[in-house]
Short mmCIF file of N, CA and C in Angstrom, two decimals:
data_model
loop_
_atom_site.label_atom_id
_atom_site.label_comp_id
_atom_site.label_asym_id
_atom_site.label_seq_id
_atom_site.Cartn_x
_atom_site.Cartn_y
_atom_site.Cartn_z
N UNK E 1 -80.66 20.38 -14.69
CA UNK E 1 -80.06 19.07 -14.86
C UNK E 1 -81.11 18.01 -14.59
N UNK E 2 -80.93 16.95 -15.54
CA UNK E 2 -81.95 15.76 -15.06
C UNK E 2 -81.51 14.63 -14.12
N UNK E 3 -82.36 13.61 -14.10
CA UNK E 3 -82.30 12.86 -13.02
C UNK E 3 -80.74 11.38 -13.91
N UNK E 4 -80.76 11.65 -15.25
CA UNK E 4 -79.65 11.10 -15.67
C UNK E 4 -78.29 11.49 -15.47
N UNK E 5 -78.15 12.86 -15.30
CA UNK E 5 -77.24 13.53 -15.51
C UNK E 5 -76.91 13.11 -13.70
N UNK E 6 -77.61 13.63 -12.72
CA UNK E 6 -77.00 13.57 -11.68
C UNK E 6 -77.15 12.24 -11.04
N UNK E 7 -77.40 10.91 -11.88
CA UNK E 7 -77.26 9.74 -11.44
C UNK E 7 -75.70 9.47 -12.06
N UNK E 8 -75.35 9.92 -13.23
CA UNK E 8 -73.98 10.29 -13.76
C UNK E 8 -73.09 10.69 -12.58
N UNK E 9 -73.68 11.94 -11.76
CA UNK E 9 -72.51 12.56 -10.64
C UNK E 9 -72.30 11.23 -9.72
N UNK E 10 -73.17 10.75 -9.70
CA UNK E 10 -73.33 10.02 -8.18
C UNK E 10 -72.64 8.72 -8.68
N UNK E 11 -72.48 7.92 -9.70
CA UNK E 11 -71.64 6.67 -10.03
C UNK E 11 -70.42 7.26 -10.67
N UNK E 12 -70.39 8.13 -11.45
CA UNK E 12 -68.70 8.37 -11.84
C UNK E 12 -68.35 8.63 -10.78
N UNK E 13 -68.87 9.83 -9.64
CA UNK E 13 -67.85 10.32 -9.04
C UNK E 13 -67.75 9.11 -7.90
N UNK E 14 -68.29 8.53 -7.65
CA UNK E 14 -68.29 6.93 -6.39
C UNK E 14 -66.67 5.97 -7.59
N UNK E 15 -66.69 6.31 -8.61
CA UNK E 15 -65.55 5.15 -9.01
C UNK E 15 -64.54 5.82 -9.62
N UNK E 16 -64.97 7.33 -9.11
CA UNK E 16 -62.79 8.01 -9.23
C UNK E 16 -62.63 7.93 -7.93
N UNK E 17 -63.55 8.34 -6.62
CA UNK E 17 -62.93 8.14 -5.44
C UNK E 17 -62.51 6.85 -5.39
N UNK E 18 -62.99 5.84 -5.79
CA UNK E 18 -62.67 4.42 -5.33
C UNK E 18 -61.32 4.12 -6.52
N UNK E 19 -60.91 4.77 -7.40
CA UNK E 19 -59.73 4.38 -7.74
C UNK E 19 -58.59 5.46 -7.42
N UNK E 20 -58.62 6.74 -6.98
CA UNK E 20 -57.81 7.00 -6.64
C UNK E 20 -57.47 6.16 -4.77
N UNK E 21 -58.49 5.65 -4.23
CA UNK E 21 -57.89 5.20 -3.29
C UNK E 21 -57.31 3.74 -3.72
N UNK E 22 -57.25 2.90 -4.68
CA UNK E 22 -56.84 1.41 -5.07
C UNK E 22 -55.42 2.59 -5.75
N UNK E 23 -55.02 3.62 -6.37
CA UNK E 23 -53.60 4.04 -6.70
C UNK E 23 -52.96 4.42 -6.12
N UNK E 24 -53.67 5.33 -4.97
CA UNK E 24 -52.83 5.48 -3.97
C UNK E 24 -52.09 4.74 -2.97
N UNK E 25 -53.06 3.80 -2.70
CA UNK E 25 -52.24 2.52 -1.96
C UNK E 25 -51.43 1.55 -2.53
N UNK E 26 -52.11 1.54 -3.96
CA UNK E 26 -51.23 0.58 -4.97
C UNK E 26 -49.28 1.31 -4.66
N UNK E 27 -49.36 2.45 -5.28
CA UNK E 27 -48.37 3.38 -5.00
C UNK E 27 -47.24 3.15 -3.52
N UNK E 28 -48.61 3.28 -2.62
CA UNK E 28 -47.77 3.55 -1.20
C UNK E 28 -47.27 2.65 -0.77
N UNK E 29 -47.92 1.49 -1.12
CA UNK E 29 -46.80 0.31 -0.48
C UNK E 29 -45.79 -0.28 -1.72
N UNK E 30 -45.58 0.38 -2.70
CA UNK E 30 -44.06 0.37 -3.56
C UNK E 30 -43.46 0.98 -3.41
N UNK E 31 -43.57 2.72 -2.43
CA UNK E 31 -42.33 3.25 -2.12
C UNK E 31 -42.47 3.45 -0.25
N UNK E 32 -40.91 3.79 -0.17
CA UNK E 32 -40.77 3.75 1.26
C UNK E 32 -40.28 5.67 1.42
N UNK E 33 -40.54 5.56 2.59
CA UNK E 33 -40.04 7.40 3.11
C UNK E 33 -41.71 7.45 2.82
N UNK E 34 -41.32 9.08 3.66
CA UNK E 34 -42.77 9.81 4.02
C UNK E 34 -43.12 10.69 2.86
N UNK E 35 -42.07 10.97 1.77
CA UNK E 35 -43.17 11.91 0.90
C UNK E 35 -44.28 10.81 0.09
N UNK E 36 -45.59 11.98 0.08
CA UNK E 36 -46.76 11.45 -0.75
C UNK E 36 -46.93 11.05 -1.96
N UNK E 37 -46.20 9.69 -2.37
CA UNK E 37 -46.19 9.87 -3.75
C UNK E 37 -47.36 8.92 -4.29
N UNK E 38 -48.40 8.64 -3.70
CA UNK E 38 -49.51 7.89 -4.15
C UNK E 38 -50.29 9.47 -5.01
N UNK E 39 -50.52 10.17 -3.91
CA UNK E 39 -51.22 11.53 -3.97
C UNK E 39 -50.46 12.26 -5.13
N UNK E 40 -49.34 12.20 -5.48
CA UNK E 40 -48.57 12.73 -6.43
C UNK E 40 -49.02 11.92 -7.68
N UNK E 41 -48.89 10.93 -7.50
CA UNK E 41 -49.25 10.08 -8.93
C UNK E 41 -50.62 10.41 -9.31
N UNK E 42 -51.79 10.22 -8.26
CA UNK E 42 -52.87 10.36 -8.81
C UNK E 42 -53.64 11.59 -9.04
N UNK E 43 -53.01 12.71 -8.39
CA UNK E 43 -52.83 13.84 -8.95
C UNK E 43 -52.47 14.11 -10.38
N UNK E 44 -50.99 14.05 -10.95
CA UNK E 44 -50.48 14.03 -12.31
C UNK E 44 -51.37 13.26 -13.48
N UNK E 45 -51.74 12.11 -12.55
CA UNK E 45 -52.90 11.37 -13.25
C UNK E 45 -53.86 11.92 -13.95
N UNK E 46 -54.33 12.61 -12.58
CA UNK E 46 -55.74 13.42 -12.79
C UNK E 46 -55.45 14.54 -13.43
N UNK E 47 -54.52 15.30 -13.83
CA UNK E 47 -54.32 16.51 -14.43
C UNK E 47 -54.04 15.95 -16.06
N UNK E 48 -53.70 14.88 -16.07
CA UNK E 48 -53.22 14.42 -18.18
C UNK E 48 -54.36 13.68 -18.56
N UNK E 49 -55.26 13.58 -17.56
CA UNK E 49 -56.66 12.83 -17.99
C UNK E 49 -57.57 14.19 -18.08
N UNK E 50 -57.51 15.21 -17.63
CA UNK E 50 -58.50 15.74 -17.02
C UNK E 50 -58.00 17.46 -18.79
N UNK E 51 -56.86 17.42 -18.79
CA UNK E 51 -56.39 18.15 -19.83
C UNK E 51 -56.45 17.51 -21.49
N UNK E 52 -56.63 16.30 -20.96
CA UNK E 52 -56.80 15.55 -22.35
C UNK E 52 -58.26 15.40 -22.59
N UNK E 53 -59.33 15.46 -21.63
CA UNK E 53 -60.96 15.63 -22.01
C UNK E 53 -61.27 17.29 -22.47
N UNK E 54 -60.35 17.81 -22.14
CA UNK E 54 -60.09 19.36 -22.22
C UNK E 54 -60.14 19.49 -23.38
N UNK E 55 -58.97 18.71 -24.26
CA UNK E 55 -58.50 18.77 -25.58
C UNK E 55 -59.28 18.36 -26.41
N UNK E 56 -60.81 17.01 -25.96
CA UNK E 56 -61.49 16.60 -27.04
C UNK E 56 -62.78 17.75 -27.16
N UNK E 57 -63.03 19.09 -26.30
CA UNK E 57 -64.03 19.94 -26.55
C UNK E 57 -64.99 18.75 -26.50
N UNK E 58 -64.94 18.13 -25.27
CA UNK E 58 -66.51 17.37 -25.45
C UNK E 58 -67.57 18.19 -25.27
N UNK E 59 -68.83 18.21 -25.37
CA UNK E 59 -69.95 18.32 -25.20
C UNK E 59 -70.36 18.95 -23.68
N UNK E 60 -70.78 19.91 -23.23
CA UNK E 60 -70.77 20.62 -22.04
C UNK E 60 -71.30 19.58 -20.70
N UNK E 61 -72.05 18.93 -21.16
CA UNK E 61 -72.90 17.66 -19.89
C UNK E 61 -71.58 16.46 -19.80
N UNK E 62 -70.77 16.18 -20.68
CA UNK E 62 -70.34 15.14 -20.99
C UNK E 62 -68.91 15.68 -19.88
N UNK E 63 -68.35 17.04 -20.46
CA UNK E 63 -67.51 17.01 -20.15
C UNK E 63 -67.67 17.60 -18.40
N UNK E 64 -68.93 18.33 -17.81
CA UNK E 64 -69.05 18.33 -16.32
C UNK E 64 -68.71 16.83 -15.83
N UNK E 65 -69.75 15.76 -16.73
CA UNK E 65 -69.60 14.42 -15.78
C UNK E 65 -68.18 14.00 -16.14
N UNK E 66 -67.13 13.70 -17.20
CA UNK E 66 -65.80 13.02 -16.76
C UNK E 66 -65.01 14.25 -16.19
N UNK E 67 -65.31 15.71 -16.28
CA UNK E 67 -64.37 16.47 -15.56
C UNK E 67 -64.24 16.65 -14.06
N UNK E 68 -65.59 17.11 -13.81
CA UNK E 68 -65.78 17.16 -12.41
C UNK E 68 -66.34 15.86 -11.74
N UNK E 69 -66.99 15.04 -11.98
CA UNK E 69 -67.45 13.97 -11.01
C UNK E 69 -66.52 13.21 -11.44
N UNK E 70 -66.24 12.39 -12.13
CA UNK E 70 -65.09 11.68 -12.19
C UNK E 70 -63.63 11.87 -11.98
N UNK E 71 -62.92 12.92 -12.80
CA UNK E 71 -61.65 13.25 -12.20
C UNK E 71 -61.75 14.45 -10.65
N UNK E 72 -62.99 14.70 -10.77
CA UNK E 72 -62.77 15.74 -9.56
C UNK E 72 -63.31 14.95 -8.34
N UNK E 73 -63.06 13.79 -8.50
CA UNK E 73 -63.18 13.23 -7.29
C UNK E 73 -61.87 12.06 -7.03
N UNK E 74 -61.68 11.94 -8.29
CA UNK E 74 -60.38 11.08 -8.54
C UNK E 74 -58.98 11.85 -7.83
N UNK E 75 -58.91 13.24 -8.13
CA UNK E 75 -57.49 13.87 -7.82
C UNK E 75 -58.19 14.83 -6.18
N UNK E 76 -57.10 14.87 -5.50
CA UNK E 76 -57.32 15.53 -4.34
C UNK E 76 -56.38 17.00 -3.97
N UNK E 77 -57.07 18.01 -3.80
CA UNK E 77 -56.21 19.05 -3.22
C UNK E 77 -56.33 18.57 -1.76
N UNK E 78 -57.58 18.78 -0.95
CA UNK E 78 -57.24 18.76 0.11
C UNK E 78 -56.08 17.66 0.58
N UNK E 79 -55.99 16.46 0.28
CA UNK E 79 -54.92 15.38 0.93
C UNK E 79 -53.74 15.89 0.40
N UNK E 80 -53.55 16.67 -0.45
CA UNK E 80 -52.42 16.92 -1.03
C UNK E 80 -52.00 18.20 -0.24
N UNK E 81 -52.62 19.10 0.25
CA UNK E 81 -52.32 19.91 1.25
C UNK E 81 -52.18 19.51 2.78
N UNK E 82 -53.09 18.74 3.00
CA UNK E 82 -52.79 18.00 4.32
C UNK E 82 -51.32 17.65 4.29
N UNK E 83 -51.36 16.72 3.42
CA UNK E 83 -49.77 15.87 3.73
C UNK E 83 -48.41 17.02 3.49
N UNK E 84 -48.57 17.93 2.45
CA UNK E 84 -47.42 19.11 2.91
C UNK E 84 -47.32 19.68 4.25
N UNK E 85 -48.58 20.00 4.61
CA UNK E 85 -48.62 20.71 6.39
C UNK E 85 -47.74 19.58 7.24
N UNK E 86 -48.36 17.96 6.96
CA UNK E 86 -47.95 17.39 7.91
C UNK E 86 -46.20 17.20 7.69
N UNK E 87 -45.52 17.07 6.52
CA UNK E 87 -44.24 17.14 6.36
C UNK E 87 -43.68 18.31 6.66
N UNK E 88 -44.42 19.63 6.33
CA UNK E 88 -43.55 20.75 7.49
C UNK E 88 -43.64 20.24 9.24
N UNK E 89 -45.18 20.24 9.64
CA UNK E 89 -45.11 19.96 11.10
C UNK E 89 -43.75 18.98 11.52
N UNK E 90 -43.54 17.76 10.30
CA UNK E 90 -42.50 16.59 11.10
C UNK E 90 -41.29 17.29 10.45
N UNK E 91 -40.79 18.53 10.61
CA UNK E 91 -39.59 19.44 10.37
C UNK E 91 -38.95 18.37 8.88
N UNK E 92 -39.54 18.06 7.77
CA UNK E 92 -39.17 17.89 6.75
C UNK E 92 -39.42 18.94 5.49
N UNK E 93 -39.03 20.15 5.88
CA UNK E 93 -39.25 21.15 4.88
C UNK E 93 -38.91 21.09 3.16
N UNK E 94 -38.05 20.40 3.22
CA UNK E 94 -37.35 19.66 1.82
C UNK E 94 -38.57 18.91 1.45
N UNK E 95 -38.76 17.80 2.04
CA UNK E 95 -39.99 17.19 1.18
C UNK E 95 -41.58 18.04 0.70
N UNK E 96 -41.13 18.72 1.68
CA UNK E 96 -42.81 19.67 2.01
C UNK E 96 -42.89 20.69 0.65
N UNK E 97 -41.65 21.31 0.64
CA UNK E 97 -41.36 22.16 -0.74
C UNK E 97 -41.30 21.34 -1.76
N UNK E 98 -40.56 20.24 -2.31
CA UNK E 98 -41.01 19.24 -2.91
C UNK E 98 -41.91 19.05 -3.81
N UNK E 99 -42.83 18.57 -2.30
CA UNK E 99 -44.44 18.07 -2.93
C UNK E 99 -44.97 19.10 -3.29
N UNK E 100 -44.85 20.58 -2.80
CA UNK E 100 -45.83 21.69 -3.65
C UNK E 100 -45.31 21.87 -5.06
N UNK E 101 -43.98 22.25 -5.11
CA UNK E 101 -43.12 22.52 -6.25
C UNK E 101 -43.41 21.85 -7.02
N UNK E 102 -43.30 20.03 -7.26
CA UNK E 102 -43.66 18.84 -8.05
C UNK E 102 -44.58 18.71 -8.67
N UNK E 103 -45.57 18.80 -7.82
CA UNK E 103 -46.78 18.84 -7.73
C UNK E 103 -47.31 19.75 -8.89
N UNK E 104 -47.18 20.87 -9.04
CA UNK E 104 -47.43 21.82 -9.47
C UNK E 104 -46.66 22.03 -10.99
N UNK E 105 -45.65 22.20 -10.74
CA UNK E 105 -44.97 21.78 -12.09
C UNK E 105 -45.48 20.94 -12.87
N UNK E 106 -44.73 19.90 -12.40
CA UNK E 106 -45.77 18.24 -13.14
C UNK E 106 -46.74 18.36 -13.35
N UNK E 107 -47.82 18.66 -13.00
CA UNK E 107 -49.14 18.93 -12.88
C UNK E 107 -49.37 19.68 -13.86
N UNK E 108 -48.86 20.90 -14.09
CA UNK E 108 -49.03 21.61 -15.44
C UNK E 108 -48.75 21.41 -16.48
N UNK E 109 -47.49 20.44 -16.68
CA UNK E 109 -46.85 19.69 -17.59
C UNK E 109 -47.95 19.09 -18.37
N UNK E 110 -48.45 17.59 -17.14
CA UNK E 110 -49.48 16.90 -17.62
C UNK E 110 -50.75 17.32 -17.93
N UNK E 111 -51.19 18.58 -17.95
CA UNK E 111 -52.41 19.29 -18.16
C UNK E 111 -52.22 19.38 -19.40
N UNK E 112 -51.03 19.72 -19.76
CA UNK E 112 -50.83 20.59 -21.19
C UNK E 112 -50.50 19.55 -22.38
N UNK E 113 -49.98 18.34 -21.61
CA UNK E 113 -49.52 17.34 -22.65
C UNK E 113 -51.15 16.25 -22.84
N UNK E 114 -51.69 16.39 -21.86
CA UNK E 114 -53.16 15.75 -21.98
C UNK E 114 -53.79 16.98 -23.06
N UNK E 115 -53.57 17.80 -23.06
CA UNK E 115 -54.62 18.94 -23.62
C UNK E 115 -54.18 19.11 -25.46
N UNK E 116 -53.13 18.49 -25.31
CA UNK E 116 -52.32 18.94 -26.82
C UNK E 116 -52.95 17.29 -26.98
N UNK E 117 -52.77 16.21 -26.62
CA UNK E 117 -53.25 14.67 -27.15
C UNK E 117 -54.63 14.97 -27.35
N UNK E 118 -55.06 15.20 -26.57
CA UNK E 118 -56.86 15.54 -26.85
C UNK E 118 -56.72 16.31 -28.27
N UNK E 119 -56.25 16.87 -28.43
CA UNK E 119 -56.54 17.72 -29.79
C UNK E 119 -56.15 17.25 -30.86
N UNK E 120 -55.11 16.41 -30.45
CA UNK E 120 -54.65 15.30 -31.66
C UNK E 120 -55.29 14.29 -31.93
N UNK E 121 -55.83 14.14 -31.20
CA UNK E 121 -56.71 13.18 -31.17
C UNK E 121 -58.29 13.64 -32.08
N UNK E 122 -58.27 14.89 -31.28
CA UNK E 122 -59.36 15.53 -32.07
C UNK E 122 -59.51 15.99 -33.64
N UNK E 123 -58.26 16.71 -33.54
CA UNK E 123 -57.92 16.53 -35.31
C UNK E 123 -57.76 18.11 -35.04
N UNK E 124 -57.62 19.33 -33.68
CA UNK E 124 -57.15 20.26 -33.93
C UNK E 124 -55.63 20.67 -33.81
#
């Protein structure tokens, strides 16, 4: 890899972290209760963006930098596992199942509906 490519890692991935934290908060202070739904949104986010670069077969350099430095810094497992642990720990098992279940579902949903637009887009 050259010194373009990983100046690529280092500014995409600096402005998905910095917008999944402006959605997540955007998010968190429009809903009330403890489930994570900033982390949910920008998750689903990150899975119909991240399935739809899928779908355009970009270019192998092109698609490391918007796949992984950009959305893979944009969407979070770890916070998204944190915050289930912490909704079991505060005996909210309902939400805790929830957020994995949701999460996951949705998530595949939007992978697949990003991945079929990419291709429409693409012309396959």
């Amino acid at each position: 890899m050259n010194v373009l490519v990983w100046s690529g890692v280092l500014v995409l991935g600096g402005l998905g972290a910095v917008a999944r934290f402006l959605v997540d908060r955007s998010v968190a202070r429009r809903t009330a209760g403890s489930f994570p739904f900033g982390t949910l949104v920008v998750n689903l986010s990150g899975a119909l963006v991240l399935g739809f670069l899928t779908g355009l077969a970009l270019p192998h350099e092109v698609a490391l930098l918007a796949g992984t430095a950009l959305i893979g810094s944009y969407t979070t497992f770890s916070t998204w596992m944190l915050e289930t642990q912490r909704l079991g720990e505060e005996r909210q098992a309902r939400h805790a199942a929830a957020n994995i279940f949701v999460s996951v579902s949705l998530g595949l949903m939007a992978a697949a509906a990003g991945m079929w637009l990419g291709m429409a887009v693409n012309g396959n």
